[in-house]
Short mmCIF file of N, CA, C and O in Angstrom, two decimals:
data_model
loop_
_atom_site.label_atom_id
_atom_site.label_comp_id
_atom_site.label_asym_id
_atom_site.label_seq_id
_atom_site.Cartn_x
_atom_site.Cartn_y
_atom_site.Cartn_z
N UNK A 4 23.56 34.87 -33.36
CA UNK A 4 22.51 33.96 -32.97
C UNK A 4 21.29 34.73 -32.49
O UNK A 4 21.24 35.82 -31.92
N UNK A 5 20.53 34.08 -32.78
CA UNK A 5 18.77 34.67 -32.16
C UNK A 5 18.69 34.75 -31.16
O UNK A 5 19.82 34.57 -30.68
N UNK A 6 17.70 34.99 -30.12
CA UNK A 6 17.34 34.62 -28.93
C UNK A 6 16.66 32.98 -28.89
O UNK A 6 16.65 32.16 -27.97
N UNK A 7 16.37 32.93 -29.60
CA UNK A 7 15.34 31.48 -29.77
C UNK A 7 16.72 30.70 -29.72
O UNK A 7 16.95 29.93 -28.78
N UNK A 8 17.69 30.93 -30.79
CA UNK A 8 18.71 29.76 -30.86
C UNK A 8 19.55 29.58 -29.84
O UNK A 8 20.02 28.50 -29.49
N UNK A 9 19.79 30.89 -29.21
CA UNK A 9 20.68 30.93 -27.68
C UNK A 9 19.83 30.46 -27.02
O UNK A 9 20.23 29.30 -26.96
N UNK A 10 18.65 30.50 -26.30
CA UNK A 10 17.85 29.71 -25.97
C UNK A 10 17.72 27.94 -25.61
O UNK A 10 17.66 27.21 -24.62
N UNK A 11 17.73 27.85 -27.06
CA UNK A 11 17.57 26.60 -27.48
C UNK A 11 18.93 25.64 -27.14
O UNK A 11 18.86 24.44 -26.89
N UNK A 12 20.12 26.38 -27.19
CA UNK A 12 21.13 26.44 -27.12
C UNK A 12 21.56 25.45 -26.01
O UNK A 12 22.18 24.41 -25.78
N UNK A 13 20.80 26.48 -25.46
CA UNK A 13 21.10 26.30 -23.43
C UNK A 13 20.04 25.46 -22.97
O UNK A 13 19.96 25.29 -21.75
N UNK A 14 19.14 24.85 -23.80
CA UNK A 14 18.49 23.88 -23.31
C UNK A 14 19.02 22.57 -23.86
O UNK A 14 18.85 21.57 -23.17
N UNK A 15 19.45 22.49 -24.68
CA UNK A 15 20.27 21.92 -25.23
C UNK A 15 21.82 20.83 -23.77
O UNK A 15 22.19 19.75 -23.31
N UNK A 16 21.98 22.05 -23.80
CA UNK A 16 23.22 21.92 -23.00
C UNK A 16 23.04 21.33 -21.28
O UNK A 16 23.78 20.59 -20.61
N UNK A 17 21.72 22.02 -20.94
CA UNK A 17 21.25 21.50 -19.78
C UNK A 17 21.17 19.92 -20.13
O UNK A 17 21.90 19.19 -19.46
N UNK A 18 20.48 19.44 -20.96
CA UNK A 18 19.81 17.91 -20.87
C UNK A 18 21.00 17.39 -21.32
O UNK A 18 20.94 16.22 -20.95
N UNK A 19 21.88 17.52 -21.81
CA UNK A 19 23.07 16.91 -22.33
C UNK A 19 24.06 16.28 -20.79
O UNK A 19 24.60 15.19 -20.55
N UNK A 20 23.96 17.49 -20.04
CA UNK A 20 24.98 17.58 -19.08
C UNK A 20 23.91 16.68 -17.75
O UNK A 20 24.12 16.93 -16.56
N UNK A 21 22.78 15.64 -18.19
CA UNK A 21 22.02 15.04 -16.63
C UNK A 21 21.40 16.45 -15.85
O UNK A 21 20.98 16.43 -14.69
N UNK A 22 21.42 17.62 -16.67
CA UNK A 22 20.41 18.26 -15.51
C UNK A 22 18.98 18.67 -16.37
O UNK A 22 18.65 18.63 -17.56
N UNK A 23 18.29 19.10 -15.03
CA UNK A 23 16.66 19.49 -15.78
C UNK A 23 16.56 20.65 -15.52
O UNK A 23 17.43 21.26 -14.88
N UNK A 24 15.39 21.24 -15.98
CA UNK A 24 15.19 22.78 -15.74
C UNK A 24 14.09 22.56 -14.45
O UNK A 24 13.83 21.37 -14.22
N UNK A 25 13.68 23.16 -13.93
CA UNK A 25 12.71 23.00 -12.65
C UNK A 25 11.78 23.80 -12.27
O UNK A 25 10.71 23.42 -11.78
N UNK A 26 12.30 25.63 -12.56
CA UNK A 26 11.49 26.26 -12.79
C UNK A 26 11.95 27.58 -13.72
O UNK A 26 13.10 27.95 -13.47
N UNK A 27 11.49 28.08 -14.39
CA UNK A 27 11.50 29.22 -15.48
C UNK A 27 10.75 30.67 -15.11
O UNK A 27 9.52 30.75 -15.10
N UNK A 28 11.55 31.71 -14.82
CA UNK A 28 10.62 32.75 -14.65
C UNK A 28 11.34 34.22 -15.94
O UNK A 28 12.43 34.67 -16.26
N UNK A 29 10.00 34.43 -16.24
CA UNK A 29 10.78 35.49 -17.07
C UNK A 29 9.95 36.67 -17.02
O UNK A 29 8.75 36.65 -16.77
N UNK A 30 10.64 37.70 -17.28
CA UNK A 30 9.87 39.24 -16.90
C UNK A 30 10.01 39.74 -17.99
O UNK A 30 10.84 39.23 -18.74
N UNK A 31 9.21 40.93 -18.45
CA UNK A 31 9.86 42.03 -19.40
C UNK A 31 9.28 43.15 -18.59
O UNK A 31 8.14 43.37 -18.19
N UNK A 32 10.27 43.70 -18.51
CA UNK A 32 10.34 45.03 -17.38
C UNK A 32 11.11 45.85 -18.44
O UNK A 32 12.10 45.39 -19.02
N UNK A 33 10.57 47.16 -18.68
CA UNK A 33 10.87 48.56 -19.91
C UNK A 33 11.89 47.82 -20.71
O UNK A 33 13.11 47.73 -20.85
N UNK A 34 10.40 47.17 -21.31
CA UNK A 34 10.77 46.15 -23.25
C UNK A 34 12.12 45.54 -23.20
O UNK A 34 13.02 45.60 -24.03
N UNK A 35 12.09 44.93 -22.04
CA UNK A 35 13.75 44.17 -21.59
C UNK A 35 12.73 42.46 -21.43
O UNK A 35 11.77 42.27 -20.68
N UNK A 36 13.33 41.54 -22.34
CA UNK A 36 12.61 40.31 -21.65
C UNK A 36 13.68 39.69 -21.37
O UNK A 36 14.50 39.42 -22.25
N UNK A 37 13.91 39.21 -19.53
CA UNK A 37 14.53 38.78 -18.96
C UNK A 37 14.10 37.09 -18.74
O UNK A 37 12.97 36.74 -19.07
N UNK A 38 15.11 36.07 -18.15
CA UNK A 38 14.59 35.00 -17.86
C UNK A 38 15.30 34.53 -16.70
O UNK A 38 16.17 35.39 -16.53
N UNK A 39 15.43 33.65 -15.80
CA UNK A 39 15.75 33.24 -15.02
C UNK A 39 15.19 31.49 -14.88
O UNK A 39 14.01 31.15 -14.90
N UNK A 40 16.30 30.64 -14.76
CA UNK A 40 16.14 29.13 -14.34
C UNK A 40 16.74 28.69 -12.97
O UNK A 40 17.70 29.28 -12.48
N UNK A 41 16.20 27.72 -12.41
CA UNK A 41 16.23 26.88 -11.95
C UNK A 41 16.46 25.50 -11.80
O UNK A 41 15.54 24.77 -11.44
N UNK A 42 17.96 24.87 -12.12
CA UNK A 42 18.01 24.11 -12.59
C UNK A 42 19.01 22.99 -11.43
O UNK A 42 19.83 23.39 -10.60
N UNK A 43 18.56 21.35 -11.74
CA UNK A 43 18.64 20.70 -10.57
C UNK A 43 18.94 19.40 -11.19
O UNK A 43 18.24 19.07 -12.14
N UNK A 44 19.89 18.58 -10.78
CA UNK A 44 20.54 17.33 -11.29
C UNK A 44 19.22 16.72 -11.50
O UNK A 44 18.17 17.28 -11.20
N UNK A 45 19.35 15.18 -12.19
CA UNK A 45 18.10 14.79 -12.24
C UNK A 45 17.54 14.39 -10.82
O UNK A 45 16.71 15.01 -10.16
N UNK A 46 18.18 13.22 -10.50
CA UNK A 46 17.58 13.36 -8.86
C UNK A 46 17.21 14.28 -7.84
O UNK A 46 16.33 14.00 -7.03
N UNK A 47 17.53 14.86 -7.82
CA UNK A 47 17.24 16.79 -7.70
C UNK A 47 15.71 16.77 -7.92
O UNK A 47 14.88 16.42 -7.08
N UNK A 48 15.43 17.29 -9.42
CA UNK A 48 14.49 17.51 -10.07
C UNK A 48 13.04 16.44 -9.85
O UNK A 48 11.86 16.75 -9.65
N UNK A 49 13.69 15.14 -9.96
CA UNK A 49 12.77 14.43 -9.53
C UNK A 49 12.26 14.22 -7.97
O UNK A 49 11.09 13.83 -7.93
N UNK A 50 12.83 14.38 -6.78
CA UNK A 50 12.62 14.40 -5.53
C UNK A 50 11.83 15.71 -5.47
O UNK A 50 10.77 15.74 -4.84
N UNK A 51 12.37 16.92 -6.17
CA UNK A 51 11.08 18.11 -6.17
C UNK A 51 10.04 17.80 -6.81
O UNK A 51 9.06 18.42 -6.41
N UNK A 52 9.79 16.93 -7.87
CA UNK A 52 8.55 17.11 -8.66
C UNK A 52 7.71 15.53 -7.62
O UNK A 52 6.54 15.20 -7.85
N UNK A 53 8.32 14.99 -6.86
CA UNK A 53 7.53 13.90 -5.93
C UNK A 53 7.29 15.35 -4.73
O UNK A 53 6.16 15.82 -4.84
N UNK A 54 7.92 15.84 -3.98
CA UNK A 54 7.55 15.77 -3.30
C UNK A 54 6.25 17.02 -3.66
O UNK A 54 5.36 17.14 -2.82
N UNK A 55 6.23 17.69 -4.64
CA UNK A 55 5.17 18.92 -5.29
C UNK A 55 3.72 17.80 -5.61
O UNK A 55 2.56 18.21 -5.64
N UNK A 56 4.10 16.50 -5.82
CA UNK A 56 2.68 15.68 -6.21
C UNK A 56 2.82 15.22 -4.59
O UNK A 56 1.67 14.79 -4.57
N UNK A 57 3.24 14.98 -3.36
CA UNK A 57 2.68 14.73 -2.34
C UNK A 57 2.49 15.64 -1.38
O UNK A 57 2.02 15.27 -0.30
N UNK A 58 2.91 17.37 -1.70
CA UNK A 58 2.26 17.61 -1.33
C UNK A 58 0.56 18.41 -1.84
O UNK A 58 -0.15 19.13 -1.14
N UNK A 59 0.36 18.04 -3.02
CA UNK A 59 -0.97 18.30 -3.45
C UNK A 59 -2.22 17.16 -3.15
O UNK A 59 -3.43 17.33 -3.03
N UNK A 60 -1.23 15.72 -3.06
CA UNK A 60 -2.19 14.74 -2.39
C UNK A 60 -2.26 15.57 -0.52
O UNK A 60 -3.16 16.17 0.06
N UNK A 61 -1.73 15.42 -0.36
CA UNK A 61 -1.48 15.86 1.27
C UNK A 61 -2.95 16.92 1.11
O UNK A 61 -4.06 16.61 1.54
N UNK A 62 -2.66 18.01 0.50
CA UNK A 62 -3.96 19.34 0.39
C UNK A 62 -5.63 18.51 0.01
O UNK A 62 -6.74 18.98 0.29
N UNK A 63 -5.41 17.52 -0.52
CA UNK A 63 -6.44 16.53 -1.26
C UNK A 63 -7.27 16.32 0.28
O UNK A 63 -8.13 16.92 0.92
N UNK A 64 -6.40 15.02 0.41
CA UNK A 64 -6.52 14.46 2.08
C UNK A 64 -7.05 15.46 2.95
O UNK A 64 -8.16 15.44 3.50
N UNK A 65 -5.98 16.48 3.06
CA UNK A 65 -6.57 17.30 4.68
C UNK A 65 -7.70 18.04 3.96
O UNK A 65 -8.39 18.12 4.98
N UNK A 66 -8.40 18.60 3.10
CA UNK A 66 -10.07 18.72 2.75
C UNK A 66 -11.02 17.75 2.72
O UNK A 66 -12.20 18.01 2.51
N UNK A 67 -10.64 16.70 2.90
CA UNK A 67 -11.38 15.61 2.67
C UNK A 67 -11.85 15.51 4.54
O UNK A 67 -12.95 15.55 5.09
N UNK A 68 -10.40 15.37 5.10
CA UNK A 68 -10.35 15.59 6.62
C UNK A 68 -11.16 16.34 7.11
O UNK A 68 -12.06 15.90 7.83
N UNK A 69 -11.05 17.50 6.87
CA UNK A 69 -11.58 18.48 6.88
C UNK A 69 -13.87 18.25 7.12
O UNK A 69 -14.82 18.35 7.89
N UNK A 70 -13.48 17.95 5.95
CA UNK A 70 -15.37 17.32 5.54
C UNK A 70 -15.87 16.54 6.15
O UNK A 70 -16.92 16.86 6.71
N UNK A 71 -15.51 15.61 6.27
CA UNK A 71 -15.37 14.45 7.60
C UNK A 71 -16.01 14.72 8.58
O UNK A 71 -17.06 14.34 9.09
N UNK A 72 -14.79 15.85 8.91
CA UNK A 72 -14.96 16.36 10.41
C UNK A 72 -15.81 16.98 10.68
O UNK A 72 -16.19 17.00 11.85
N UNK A 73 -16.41 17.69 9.77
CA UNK A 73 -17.41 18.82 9.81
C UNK A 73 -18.92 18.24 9.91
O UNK A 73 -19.87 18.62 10.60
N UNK A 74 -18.76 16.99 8.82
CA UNK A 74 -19.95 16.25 8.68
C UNK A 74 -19.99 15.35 10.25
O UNK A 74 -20.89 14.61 10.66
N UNK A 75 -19.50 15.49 10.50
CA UNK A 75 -18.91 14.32 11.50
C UNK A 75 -20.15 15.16 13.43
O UNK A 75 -20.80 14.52 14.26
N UNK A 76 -19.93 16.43 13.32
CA UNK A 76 -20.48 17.35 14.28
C UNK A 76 -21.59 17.76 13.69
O UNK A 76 -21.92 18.91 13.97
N UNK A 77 -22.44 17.03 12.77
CA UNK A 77 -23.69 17.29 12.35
C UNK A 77 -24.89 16.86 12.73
O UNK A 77 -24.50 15.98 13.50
N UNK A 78 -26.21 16.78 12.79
CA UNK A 78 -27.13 16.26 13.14
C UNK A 78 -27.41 14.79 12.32
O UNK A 78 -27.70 13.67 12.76
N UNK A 79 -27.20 15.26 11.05
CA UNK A 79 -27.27 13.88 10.38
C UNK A 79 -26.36 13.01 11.16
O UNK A 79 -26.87 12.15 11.88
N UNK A 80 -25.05 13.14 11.10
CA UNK A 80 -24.37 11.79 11.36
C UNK A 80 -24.77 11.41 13.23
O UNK A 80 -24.59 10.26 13.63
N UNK A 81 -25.09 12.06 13.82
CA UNK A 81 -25.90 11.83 14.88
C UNK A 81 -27.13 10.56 14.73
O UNK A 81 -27.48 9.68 15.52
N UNK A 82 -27.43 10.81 13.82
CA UNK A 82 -29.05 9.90 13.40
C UNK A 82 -28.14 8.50 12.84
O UNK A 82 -28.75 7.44 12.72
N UNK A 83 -27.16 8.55 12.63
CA UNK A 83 -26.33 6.86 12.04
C UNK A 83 -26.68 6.10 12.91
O UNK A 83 -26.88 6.51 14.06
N UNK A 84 -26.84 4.66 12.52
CA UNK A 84 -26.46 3.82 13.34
C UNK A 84 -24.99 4.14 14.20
O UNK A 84 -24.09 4.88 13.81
N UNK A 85 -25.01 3.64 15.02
CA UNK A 85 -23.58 3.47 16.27
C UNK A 85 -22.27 2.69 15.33
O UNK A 85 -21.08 2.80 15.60
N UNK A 86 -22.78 1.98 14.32
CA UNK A 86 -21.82 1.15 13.59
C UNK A 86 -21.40 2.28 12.36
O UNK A 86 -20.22 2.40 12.04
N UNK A 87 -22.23 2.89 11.86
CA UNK A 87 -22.02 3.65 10.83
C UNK A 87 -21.21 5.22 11.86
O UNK A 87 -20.81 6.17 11.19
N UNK A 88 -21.13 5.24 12.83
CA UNK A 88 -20.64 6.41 13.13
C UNK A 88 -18.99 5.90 13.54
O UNK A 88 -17.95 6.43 13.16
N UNK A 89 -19.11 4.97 14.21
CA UNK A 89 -17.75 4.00 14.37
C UNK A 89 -16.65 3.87 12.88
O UNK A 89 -15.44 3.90 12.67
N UNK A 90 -17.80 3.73 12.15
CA UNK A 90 -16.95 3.39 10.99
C UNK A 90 -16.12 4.72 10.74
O UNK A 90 -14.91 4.90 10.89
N UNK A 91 -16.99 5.49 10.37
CA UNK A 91 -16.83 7.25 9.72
C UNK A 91 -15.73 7.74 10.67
O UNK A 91 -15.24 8.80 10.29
N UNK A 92 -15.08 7.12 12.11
CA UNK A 92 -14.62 7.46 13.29
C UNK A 92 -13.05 6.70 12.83
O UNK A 92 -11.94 7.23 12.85
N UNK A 93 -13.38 5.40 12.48
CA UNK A 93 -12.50 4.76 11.88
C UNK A 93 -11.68 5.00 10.77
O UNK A 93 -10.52 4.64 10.54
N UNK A 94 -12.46 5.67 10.11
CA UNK A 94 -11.72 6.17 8.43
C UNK A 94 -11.17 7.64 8.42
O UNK A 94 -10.46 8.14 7.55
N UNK A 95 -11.73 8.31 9.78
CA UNK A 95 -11.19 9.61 9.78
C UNK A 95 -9.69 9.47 10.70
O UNK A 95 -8.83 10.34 10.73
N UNK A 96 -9.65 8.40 11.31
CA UNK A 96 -8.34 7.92 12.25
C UNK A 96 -7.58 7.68 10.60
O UNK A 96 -6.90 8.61 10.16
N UNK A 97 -7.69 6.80 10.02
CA UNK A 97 -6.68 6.45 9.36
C UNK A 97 -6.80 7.65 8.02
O UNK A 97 -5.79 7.90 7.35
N UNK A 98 -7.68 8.12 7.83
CA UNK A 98 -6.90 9.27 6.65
C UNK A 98 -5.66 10.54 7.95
O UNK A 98 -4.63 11.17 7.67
N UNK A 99 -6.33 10.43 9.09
CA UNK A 99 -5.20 11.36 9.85
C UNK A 99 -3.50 10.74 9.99
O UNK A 99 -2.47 11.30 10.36
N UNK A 100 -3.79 9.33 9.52
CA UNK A 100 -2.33 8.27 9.96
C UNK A 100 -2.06 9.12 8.10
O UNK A 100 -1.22 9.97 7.79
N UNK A 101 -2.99 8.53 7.31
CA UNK A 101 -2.70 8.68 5.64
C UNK A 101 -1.33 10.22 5.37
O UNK A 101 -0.22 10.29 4.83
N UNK A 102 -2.31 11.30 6.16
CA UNK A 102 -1.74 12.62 5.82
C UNK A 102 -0.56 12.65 6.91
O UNK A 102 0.25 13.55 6.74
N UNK A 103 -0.37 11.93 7.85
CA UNK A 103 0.68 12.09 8.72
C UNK A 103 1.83 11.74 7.73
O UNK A 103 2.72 12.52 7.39
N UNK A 104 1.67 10.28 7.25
CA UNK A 104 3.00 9.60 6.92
C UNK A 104 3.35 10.70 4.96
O UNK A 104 4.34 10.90 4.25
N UNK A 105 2.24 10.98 4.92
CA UNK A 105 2.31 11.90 3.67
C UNK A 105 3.57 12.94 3.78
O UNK A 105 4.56 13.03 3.06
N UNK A 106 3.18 13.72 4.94
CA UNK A 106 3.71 14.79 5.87
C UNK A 106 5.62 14.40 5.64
O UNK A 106 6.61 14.93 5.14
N UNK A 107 5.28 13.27 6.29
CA UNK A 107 7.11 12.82 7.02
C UNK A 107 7.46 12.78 5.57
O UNK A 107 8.37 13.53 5.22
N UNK A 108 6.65 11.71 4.33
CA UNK A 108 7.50 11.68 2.92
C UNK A 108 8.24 12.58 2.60
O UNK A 108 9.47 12.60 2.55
N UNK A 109 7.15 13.76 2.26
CA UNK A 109 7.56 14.91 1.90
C UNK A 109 8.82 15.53 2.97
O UNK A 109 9.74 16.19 2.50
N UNK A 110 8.74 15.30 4.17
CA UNK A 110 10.02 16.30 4.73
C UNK A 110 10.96 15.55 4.77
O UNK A 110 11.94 16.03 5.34
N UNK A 111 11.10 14.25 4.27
CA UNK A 111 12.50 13.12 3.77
C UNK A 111 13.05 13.67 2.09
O UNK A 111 14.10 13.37 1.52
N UNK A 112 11.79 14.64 1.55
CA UNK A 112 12.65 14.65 -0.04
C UNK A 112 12.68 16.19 0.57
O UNK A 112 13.48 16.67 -0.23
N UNK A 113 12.48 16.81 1.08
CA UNK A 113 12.92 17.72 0.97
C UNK A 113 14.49 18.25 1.72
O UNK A 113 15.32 19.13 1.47
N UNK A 114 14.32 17.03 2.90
CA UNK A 114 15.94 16.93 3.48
C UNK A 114 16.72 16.63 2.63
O UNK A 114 17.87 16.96 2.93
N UNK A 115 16.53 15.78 0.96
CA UNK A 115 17.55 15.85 0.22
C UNK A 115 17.46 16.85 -1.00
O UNK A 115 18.03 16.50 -2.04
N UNK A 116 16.77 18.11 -0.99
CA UNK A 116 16.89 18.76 -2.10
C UNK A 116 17.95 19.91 -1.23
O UNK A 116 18.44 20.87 -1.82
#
C-alpha cells in the first residue's frame, strides 16, 4: 500500500468507528514525513470545535470592551450628552455580563472534554 492509501485507510476507519480527527500535525524532520492525530468521539470533537468558536467570540467581545473603554476616558465622550454617556455606560455593563457568561460556556465544555 501507498502512503496516500494507508492514509486514506485510517481515515476511513476513524469516521466509520463515530470518531473525528481534531487536530493533524505532521513534520518531516531528515526526509522522514511524520504525522500525528488527534482524535475525539464525536461529542468530543464537537464540544472542542464550540468551545474554539466561543472562545474567538469571547477575543471579539473583550476588543470591542476594550474600545469602549478607551473611548469611554476620552474627551469626546466627555462632550455627550449625560444620556448618550449613560447609554455607552449601559452597553459596556452588559457586553462585560456578554463575555462573562461566554467565559463560564466555555469552562462547562471544557469540563467535558
Amino acid at each position: 500500500m501507498t502512503k496516500e492509501e494507508i492514509f486514506n485507510d485510517f481515515i476511513k476507519k476513524v469516521k466509520w468507528d463515530h470518531f473525528q480527527i481534531i487536530n493533524v500535525c505532521r513534520s518531516n524532520r531528515d526526509n522522514v514525513q511524520s504525522f500525528s492525530f488527534d482524535i475525539a468521539d464525536k461529542q468530543t470533537a464537537t464540544n472542542f470545535e464550540l468551545a474554539n468558536k466561543l472562545s474567538k467570540e469571547n477575543a471579539e467581545i473583550a476588543g470591542r470592551i476594550n474600545r469602549l473603554d478607551e473611548f469611554m476616558d476620552t474627551e469626546e465622550y466627555r462632550h455627550l450628552s449625560d444620556k448618550e454617556q449613560r447609554l455607552m455606560l449601559i452597553q459596556y455593563n452588559a457586553m462585560q455580563v456578554y463575555a462573562d457568561v461566554l467565559l463560564q460556556r466555555i469552562d462547562e465544555l471544557e469540563e467535558r472534554l
